[in-house]
Coordinates of C-alpha atoms in Angstrom, one line a residue:
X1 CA 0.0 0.0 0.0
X2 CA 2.7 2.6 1.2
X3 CA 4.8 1.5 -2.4
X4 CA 1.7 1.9 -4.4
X5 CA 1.0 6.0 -3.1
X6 CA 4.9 6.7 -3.5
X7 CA 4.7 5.5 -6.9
X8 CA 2.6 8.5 -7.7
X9 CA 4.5 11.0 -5.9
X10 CA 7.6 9.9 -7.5
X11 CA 5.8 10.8 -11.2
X12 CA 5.2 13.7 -10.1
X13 CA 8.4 15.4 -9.1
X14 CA 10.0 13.9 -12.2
X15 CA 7.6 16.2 -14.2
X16 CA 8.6 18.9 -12.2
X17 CA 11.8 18.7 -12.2
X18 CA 11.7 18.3 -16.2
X19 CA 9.5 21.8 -16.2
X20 CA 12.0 23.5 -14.2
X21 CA 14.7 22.4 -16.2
X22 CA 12.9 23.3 -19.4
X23 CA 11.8 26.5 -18.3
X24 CA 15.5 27.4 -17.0
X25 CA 17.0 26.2 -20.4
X26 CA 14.4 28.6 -22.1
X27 CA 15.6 31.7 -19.6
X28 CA 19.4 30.8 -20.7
X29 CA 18.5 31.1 -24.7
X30 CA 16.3 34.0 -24.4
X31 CA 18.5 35.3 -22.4
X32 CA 21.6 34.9 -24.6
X33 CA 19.4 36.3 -27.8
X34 CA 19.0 39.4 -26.3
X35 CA 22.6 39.6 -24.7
X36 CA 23.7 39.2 -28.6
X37 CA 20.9 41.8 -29.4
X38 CA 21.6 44.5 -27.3
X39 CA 25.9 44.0 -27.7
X40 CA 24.9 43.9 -31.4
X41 CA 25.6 40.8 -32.5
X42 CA 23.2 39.7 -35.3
X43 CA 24.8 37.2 -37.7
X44 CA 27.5 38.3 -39.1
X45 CA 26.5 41.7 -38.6
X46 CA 27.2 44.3 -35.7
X47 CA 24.3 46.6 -34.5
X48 CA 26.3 49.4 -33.8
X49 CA 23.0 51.6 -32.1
X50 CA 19.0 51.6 -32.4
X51 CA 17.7 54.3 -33.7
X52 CA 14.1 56.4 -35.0
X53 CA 14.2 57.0 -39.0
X54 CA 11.9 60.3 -38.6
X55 CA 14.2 61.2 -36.2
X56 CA 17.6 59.8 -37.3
X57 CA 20.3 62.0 -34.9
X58 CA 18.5 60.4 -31.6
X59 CA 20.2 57.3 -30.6
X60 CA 19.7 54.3 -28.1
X61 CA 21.5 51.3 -26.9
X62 CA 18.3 48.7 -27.0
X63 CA 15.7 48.1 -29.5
X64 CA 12.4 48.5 -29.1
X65 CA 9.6 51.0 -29.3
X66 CA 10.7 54.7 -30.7
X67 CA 9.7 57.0 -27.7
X68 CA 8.7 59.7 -31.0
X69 CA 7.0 57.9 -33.5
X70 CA 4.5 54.5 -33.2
X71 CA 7.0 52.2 -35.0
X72 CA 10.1 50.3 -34.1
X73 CA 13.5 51.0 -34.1
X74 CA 15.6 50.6 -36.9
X75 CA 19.2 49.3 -36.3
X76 CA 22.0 50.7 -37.5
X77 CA 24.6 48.1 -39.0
X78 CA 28.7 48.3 -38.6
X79 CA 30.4 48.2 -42.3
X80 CA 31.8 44.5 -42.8
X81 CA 33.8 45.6 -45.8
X82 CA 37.7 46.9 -46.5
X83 CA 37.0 49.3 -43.9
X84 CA 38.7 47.6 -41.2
X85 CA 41.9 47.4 -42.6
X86 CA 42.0 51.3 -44.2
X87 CA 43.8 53.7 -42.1
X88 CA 41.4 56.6 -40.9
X89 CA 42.2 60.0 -42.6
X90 CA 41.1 62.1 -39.6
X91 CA 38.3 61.7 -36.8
X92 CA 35.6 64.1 -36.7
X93 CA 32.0 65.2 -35.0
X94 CA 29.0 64.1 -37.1
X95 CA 26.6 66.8 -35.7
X96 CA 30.2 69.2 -36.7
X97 CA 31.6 67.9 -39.2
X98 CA 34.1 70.4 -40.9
X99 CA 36.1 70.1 -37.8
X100 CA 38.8 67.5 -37.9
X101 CA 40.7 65.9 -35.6
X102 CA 44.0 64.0 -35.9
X103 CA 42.8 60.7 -33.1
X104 CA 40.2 59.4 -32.0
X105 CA 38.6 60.9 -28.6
X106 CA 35.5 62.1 -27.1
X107 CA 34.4 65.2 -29.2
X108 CA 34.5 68.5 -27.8
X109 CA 31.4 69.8 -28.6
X110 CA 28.8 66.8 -28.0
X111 CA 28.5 63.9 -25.3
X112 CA 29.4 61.5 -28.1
X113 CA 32.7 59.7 -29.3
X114 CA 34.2 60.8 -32.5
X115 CA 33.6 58.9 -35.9
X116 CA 36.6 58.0 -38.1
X117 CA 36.9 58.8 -42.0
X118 CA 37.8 56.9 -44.2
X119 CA 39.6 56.9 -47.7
X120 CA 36.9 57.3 -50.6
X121 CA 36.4 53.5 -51.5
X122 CA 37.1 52.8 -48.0
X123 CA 33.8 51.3 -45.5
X124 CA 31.5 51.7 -48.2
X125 CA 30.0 49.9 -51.6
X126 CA 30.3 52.7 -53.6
X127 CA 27.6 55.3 -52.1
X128 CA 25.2 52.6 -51.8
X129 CA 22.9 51.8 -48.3
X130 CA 21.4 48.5 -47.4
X131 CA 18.3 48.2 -45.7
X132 CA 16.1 45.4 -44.4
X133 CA 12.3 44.2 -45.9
X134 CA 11.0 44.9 -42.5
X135 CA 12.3 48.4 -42.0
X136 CA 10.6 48.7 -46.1
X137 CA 7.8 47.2 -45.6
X138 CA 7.1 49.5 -42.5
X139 CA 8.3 53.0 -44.3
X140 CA 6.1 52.1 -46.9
X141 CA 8.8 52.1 -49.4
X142 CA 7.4 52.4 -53.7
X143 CA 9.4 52.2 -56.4
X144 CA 8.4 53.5 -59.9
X145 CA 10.7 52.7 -63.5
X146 CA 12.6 55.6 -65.8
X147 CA 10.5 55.9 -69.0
X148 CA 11.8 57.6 -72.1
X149 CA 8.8 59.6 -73.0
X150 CA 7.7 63.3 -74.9
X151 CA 6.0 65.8 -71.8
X152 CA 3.1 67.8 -72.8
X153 CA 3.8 71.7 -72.5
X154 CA 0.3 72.8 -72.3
X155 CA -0.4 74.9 -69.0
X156 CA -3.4 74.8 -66.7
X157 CA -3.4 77.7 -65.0
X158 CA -6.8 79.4 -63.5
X159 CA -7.6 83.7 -64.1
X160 CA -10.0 86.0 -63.6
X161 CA -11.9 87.7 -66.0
X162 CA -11.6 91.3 -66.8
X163 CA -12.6 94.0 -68.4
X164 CA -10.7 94.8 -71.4
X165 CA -9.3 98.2 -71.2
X166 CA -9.0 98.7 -74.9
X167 CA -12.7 99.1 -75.1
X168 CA -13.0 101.4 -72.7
X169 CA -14.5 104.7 -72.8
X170 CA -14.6 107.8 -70.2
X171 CA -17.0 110.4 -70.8
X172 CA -15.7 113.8 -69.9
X173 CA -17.8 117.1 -69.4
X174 CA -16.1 119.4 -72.2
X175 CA -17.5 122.4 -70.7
X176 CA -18.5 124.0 -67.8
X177 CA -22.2 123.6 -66.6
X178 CA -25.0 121.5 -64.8
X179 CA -26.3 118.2 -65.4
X180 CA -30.3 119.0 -66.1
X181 CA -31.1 115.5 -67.4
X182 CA -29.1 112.3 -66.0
X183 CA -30.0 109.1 -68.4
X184 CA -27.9 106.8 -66.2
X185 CA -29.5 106.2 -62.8
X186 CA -27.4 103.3 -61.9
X187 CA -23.6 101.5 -62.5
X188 CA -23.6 98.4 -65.0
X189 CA -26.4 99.5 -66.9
X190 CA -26.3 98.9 -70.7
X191 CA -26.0 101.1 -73.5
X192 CA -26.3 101.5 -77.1
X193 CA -23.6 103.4 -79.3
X194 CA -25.1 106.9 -79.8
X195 CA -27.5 106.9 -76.9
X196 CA -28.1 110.1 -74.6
X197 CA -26.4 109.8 -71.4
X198 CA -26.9 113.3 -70.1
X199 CA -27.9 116.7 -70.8
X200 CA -25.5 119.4 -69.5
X201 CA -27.0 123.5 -69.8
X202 CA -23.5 125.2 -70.5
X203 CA -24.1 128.7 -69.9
X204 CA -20.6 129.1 -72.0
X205 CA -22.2 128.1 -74.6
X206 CA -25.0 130.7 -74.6
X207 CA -22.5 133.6 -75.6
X208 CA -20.8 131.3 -78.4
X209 CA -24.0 130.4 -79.8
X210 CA -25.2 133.4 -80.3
X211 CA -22.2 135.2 -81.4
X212 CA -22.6 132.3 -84.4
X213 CA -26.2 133.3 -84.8
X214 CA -26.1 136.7 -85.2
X215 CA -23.0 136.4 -87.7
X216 CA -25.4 133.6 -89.8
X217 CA -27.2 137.0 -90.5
X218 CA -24.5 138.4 -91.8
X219 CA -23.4 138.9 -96.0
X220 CA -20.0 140.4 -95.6
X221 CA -17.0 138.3 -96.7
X222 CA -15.4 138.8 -93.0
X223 CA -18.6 138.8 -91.2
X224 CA -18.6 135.0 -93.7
X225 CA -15.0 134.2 -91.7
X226 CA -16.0 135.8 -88.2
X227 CA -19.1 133.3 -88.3
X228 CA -16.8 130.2 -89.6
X229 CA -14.2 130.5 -86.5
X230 CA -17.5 131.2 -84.3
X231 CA -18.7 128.0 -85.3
X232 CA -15.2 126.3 -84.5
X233 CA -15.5 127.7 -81.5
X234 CA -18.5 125.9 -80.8
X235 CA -17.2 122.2 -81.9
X236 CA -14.1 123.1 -79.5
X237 CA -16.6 123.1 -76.7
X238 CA -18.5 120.1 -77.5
X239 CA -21.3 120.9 -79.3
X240 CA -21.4 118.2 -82.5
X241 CA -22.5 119.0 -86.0
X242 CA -26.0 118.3 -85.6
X243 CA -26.6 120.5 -82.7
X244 CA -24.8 123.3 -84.8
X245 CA -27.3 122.9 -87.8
X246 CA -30.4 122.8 -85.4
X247 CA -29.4 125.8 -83.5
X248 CA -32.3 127.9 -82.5
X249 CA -31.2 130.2 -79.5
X250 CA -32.0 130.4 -76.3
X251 CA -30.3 128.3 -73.1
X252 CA -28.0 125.8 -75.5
X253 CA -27.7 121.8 -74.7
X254 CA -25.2 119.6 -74.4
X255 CA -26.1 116.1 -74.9
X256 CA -23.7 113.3 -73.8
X257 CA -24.2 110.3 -76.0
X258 CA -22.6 106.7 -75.5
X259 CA -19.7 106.4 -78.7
X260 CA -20.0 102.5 -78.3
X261 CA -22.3 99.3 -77.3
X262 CA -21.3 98.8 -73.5
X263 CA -22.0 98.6 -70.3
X264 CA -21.8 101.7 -67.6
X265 CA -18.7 100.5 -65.6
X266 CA -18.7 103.4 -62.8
X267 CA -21.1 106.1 -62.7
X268 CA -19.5 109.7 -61.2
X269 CA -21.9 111.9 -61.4
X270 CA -25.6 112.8 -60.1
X271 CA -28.6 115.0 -61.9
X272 CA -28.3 118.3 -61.0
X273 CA -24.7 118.5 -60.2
X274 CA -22.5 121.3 -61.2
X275 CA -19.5 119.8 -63.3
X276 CA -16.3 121.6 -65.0
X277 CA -14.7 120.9 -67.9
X278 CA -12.4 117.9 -67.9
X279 CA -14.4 116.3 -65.0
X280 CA -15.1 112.6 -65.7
X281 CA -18.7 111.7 -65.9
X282 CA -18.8 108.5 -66.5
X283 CA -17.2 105.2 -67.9
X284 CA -18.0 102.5 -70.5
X285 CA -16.8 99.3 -71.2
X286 CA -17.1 97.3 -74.7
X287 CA -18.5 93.7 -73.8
X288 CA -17.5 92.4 -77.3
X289 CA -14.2 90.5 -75.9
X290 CA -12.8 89.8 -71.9
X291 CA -9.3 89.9 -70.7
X292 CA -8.3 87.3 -68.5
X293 CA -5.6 87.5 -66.4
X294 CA -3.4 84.7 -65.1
X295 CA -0.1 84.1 -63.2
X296 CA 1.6 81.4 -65.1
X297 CA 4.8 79.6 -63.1
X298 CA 8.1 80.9 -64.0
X299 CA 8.9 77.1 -65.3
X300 CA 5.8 77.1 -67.8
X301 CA 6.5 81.4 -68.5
X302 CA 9.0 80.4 -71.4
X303 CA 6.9 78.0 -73.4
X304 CA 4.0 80.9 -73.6
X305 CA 4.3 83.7 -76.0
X306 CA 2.2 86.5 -77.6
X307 CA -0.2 84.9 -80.0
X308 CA 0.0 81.1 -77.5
X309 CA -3.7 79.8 -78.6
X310 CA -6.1 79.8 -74.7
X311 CA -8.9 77.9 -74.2
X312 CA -11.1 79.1 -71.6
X313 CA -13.7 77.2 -69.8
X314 CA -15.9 78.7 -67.1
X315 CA -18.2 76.8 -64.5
X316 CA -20.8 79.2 -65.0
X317 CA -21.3 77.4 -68.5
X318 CA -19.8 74.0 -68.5
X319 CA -19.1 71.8 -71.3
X320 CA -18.6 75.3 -73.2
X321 CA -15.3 76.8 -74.2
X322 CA -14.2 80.1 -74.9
X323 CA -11.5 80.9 -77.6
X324 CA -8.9 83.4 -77.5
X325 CA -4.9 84.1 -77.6
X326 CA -2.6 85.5 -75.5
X327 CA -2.0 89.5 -76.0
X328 CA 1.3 89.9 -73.9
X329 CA 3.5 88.7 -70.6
X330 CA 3.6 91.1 -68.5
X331 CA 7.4 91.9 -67.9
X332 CA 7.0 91.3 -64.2
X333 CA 7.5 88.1 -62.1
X334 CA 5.6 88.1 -58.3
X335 CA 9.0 87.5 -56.2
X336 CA 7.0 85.7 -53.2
X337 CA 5.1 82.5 -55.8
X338 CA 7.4 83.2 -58.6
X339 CA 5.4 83.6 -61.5
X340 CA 4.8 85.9 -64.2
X341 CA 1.6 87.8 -64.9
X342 CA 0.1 86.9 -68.6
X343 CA -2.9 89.1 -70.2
X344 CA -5.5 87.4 -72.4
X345 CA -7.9 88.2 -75.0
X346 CA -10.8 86.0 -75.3
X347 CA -13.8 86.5 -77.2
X348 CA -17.4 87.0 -75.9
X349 CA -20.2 85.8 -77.6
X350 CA -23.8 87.3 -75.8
X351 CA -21.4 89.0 -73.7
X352 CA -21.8 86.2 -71.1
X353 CA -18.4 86.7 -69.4
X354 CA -18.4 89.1 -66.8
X355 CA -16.0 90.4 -65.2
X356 CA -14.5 88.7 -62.0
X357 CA -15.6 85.2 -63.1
X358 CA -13.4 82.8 -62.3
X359 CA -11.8 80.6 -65.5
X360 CA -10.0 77.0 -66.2
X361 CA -7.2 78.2 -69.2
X362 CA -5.4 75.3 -70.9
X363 CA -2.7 76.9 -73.6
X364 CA -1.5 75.1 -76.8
X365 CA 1.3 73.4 -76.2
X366 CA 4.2 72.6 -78.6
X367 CA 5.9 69.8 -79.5
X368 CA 9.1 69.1 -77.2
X369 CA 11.8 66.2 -77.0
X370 CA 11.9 63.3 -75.9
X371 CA 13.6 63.1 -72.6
X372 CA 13.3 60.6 -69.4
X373 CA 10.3 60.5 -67.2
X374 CA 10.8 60.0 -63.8
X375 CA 7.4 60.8 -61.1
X376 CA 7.3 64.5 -59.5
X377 CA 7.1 62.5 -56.0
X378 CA 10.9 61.0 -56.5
X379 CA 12.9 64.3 -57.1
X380 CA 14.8 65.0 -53.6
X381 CA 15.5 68.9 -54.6
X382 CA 17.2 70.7 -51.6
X383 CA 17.7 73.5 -52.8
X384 CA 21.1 73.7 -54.0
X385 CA 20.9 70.6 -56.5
X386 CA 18.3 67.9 -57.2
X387 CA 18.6 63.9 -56.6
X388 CA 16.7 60.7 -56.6
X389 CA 17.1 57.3 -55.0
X390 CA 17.9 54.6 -57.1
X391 CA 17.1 50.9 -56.4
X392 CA 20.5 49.0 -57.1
X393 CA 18.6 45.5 -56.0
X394 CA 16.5 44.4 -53.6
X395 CA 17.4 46.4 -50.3
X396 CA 19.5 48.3 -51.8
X397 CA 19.7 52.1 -52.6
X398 CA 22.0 54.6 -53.8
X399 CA 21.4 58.2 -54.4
X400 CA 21.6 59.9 -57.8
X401 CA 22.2 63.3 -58.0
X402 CA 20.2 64.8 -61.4
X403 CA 19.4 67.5 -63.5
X404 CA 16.1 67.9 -64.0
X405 CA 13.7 69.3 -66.6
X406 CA 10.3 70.9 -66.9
X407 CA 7.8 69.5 -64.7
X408 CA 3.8 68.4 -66.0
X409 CA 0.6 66.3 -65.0
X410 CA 2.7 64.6 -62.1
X411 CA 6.2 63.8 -64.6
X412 CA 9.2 65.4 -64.4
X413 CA 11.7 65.3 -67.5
X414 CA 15.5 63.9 -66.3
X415 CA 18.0 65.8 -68.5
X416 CA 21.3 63.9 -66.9
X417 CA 22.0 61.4 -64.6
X418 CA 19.5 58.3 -64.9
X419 CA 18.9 55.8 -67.9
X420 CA 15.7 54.4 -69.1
X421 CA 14.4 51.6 -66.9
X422 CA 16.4 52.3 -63.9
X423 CA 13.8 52.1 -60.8
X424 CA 13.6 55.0 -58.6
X425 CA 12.1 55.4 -54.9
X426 CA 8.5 57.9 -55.1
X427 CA 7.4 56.7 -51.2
X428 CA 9.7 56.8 -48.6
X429 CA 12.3 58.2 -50.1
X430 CA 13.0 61.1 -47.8
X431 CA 13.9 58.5 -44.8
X432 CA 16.0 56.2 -47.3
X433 CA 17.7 59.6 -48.2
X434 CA 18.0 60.5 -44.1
X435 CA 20.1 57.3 -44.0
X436 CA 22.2 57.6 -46.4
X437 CA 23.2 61.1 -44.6
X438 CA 24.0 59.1 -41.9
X439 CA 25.7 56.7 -43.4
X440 CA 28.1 59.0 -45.6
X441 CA 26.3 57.9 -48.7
X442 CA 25.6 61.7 -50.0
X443 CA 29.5 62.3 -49.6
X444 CA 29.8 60.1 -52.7
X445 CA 26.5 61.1 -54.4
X446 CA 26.8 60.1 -57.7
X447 CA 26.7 62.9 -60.0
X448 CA 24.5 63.2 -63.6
X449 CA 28.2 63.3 -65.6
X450 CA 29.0 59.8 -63.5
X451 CA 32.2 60.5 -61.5
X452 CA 31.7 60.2 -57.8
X453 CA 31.1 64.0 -56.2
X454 CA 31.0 65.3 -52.4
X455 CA 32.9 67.6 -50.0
X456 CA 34.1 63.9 -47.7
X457 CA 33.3 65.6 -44.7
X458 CA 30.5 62.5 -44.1
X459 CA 30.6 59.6 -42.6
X460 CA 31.7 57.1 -44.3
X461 CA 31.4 54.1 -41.9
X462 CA 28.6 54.8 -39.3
X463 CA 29.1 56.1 -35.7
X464 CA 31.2 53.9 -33.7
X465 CA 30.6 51.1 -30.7
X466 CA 29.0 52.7 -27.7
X467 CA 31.5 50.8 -25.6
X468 CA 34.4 52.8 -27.0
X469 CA 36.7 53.9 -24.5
X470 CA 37.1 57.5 -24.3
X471 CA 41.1 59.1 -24.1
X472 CA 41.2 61.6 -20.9
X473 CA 42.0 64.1 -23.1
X474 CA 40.4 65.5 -25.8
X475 CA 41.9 66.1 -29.3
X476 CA 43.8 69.6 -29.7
X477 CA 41.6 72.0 -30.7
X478 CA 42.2 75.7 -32.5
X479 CA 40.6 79.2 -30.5
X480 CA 37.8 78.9 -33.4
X481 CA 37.3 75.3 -32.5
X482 CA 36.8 76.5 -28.8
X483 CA 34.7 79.6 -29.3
X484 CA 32.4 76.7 -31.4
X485 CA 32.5 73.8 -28.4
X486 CA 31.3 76.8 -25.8
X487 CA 28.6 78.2 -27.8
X488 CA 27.1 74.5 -28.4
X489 CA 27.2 73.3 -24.7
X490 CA 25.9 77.2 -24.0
X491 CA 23.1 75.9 -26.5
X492 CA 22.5 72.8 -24.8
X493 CA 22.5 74.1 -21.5
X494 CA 19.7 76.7 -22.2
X495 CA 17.6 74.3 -23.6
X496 CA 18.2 71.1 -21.6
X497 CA 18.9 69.2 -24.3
X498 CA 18.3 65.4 -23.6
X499 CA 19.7 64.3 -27.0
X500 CA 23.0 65.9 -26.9
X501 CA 24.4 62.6 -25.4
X502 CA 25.9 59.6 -27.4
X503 CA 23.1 57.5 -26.5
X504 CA 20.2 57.3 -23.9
X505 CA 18.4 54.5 -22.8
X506 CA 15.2 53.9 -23.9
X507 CA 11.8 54.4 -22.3
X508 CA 10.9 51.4 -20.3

């Protein structure tokens, strides 16, 4: 009986004791995987430090979590090539790095242990970065092909209508007097050519016309030339042919009639009000064609000339068009959206446009080259040049510096510095090209003519162990050098900059 209930008990602390030894065997390997994790061991590849890709100058010891962004962090790989063996040129300070020093150290400016550089050729594979499918497939890295292709120079570029200033009229008093009759009540009122605007009594008239009238009496041959320069005297003042012939005495009219089909644009006067001569009454506009103005980018200006062909489409109307041509480019560009300022002529059928509308141009557009194609979304331009990053295979990038063309419905035209059916990066591209800052790739940017360009003040082989031992001293440095290592760690100090060190653990 006692041998048959030990039996049992026996069992069961052989299970145990296999758990235990199981679960303690599991520790040990989980524990050694992370040991060869965090010293940066993986493979036959070092982990030098973790780091954010959004934020690529903040570094940590450990993977895991970025404390910035919701993704993980990336590592950041030791170079496995000749570097090893090449003898450093000079150390230097990746946040500074014009400043070289002649060994290795802490640097003088930052918390952080200098980085060596290399000879060009030396700790890299010619400008080109590796990086792995997980960290693409979490960027969201695309990739897009070089196309040989002809890009369309037609312009889409919206205006405003306007009135066209060659049709317009302003109606002047000619002489001194009061406005008796007033046809216009109203601005924007339409008007027939020859039409009575207004009816002025000109009391300066009165003494003109009747000079003429008593002269018409008259059989002399100088009373003949008294009454001709009296009667010049009254066209002078405004009074037209017509209103000479029917002269009949008495208080003398002017009448104000519309010289063209148009519409009252402003309206300055009032009935009854007392007006001099040269004061502007009113003015009219011609209806019979629009201007249209529109700011046309300074990279489209060139292709547009006087006579360019413009389609106008308005949404007031759609599905209709509206034909015209361009009447000049004005010779001023807008310095703050760079673009230059082109007038239009369209015509106006039923003198539907109106001013202010708002109008969809396209111009004619002729026929261009055929250059390469590459998407608008690829082209890194900073500024001072433009590149793009090229896939060399699969996880691996190298970036292109380029000369690029004119740009149109999402293409851009590549003038130098790719071939047809290279593949270039259009998402993600930004981060790949963050890395390859990091990594001294840009130092050896490839330029369009193909020789290998930069200043070599990158880094060429990533930032060094973060179990380097420091020298006591630090590297000599010049009184420039010092004035530059103060005013950073004043910097630092005043804002209580966290990041400033070589690494920082991460957030548990």
């Amino acid at each position: 009986m006692n041998r048959s209930l030990k039996r049992p008990a026996l069992w069961v602390s052989a299970i145990l004791v296999i758990l235990t030894l199981l679960e303690g065997a599991n520790y040990w390997f989980g524990f050694r995987r992370a040991a060869d994790m965090d010293s940066g061991t993986s493979g036959e590849k070092t982990v030098l430090y973790w780091y954010d890709p959004m934020v690529p100058d903040k570094h940590f010891e450990k993977s895991g979590k970025s404390p910035f962004m919701d993704m993980q962090l990336v590592p950041k790989y030791a170079q496995t090539t000749a570097a090893a063996k090449a003898e450093p040129m000079y150390w230097y300070d990746p946040m500074i790095p014009d400043k070289h020093f002649d060994k290795p150290g802490k640097s003088p400016f930052m918390d952080m242990q200098l980085v060596p550089k290399y000879p060009d050729g030396a700790g890299d594979d010619g400008g080109s970065i590796r990086i792995s499918p997980a960290t693409l497939q979490n960027l969201g890295v695309r990739t897009s092909q070089v196309e040989s292709g002809t890009l369309s120079a037609a312009a889409h570029v919206p205006g405003s209508v306007a009135w066209d200033q060659r049709s317009a009229f302003e109606i002047n008093a000619r002489v001194d007097g009061v406005v008796d009759i007033l046809g216009i009540r109203a601005p924007y009122e339409t008007v027939r050519k020859g039409q009575a605007l207004a009816e002025l009594i000109a009391p300066e008239w009165s003494a003109a016309a009747q000079e003429y009238l008593e002269l018409g009496r008259a059989e002399s041959a100088d009373a003949r030339a008294l009454r001709s320069a009296a009667r010049h005297r009254l066209l002078v003042l405004g009074m037209d042919e017509g209103q000479i012939r029917h002269l009949r005495g008495g208080n003398p009219r002017v009448v104000v009639r519309a010289p063209a089909d148009g519409v009252v644009s402003s309206l300055q006067v009032r009935q009854g009000q007392r007006v001099q001569a040269g004061m502007p009454l009113m003015t009219i506009h011609g209806l019979d064609t629009v201007w249209v103005e529109a700011a046309i980018p300074q990279a489209q200006a060139a292709g547009i000339v006087p006579g360019t062909e413009v389609i106008a489409e308005v949404s007031a109307f759609p599905g209709e068009s509206f034909r015209g041509s361009v009447e000049s480019l004005l010779p001023d560009l807008d310095a703050g959206t760079r673009t230059q300022m082109a007038r239009i002529v369209l015509d106006n059928p039923g003198h539907r446009l109106a001013p202010g509308m708002f109008a969809d141009l396209q111009f004619a557009s002729d026929t261009r080259d055929s250059h390469l194609l590459i998407p608008d979304g690829a082209l890194i331009a900073t500024g001072t040049d433009a590149r793009v990053i090229v896939v060399v295979d699969d996880g691996t990038f190298r970036p292109v510096r380029v000369i690029a063309g004119h740009s149109a419905a999402g293409k851009t035209e590549i003038l130098k510095g790719l071939n047809v059916g290279d593949r270039v990066v259009v998402s993600g591209q930004f981060l790949i090209d963050s890395e390859a800052s990091l990594s001294g790739a840009l130092d050896r940017l490839s330029t369009p003519d193909g020789d290998m360009g930069g200043s070599g003040n990158a880094d060429d082989g990533g930032m060094p162990g973060m179990d380097m031992p420091a020298p006591q001293q630090p590297p000599a440095m010049d009184a420039d050098m010092r004035n530059d290592a103060d005013a950073m760690k004043d910097m630092a100090a005043d804002r209580n900059m966290p990041g400033t060190s070589q690494s920082q653990e991460h957030p548990r």
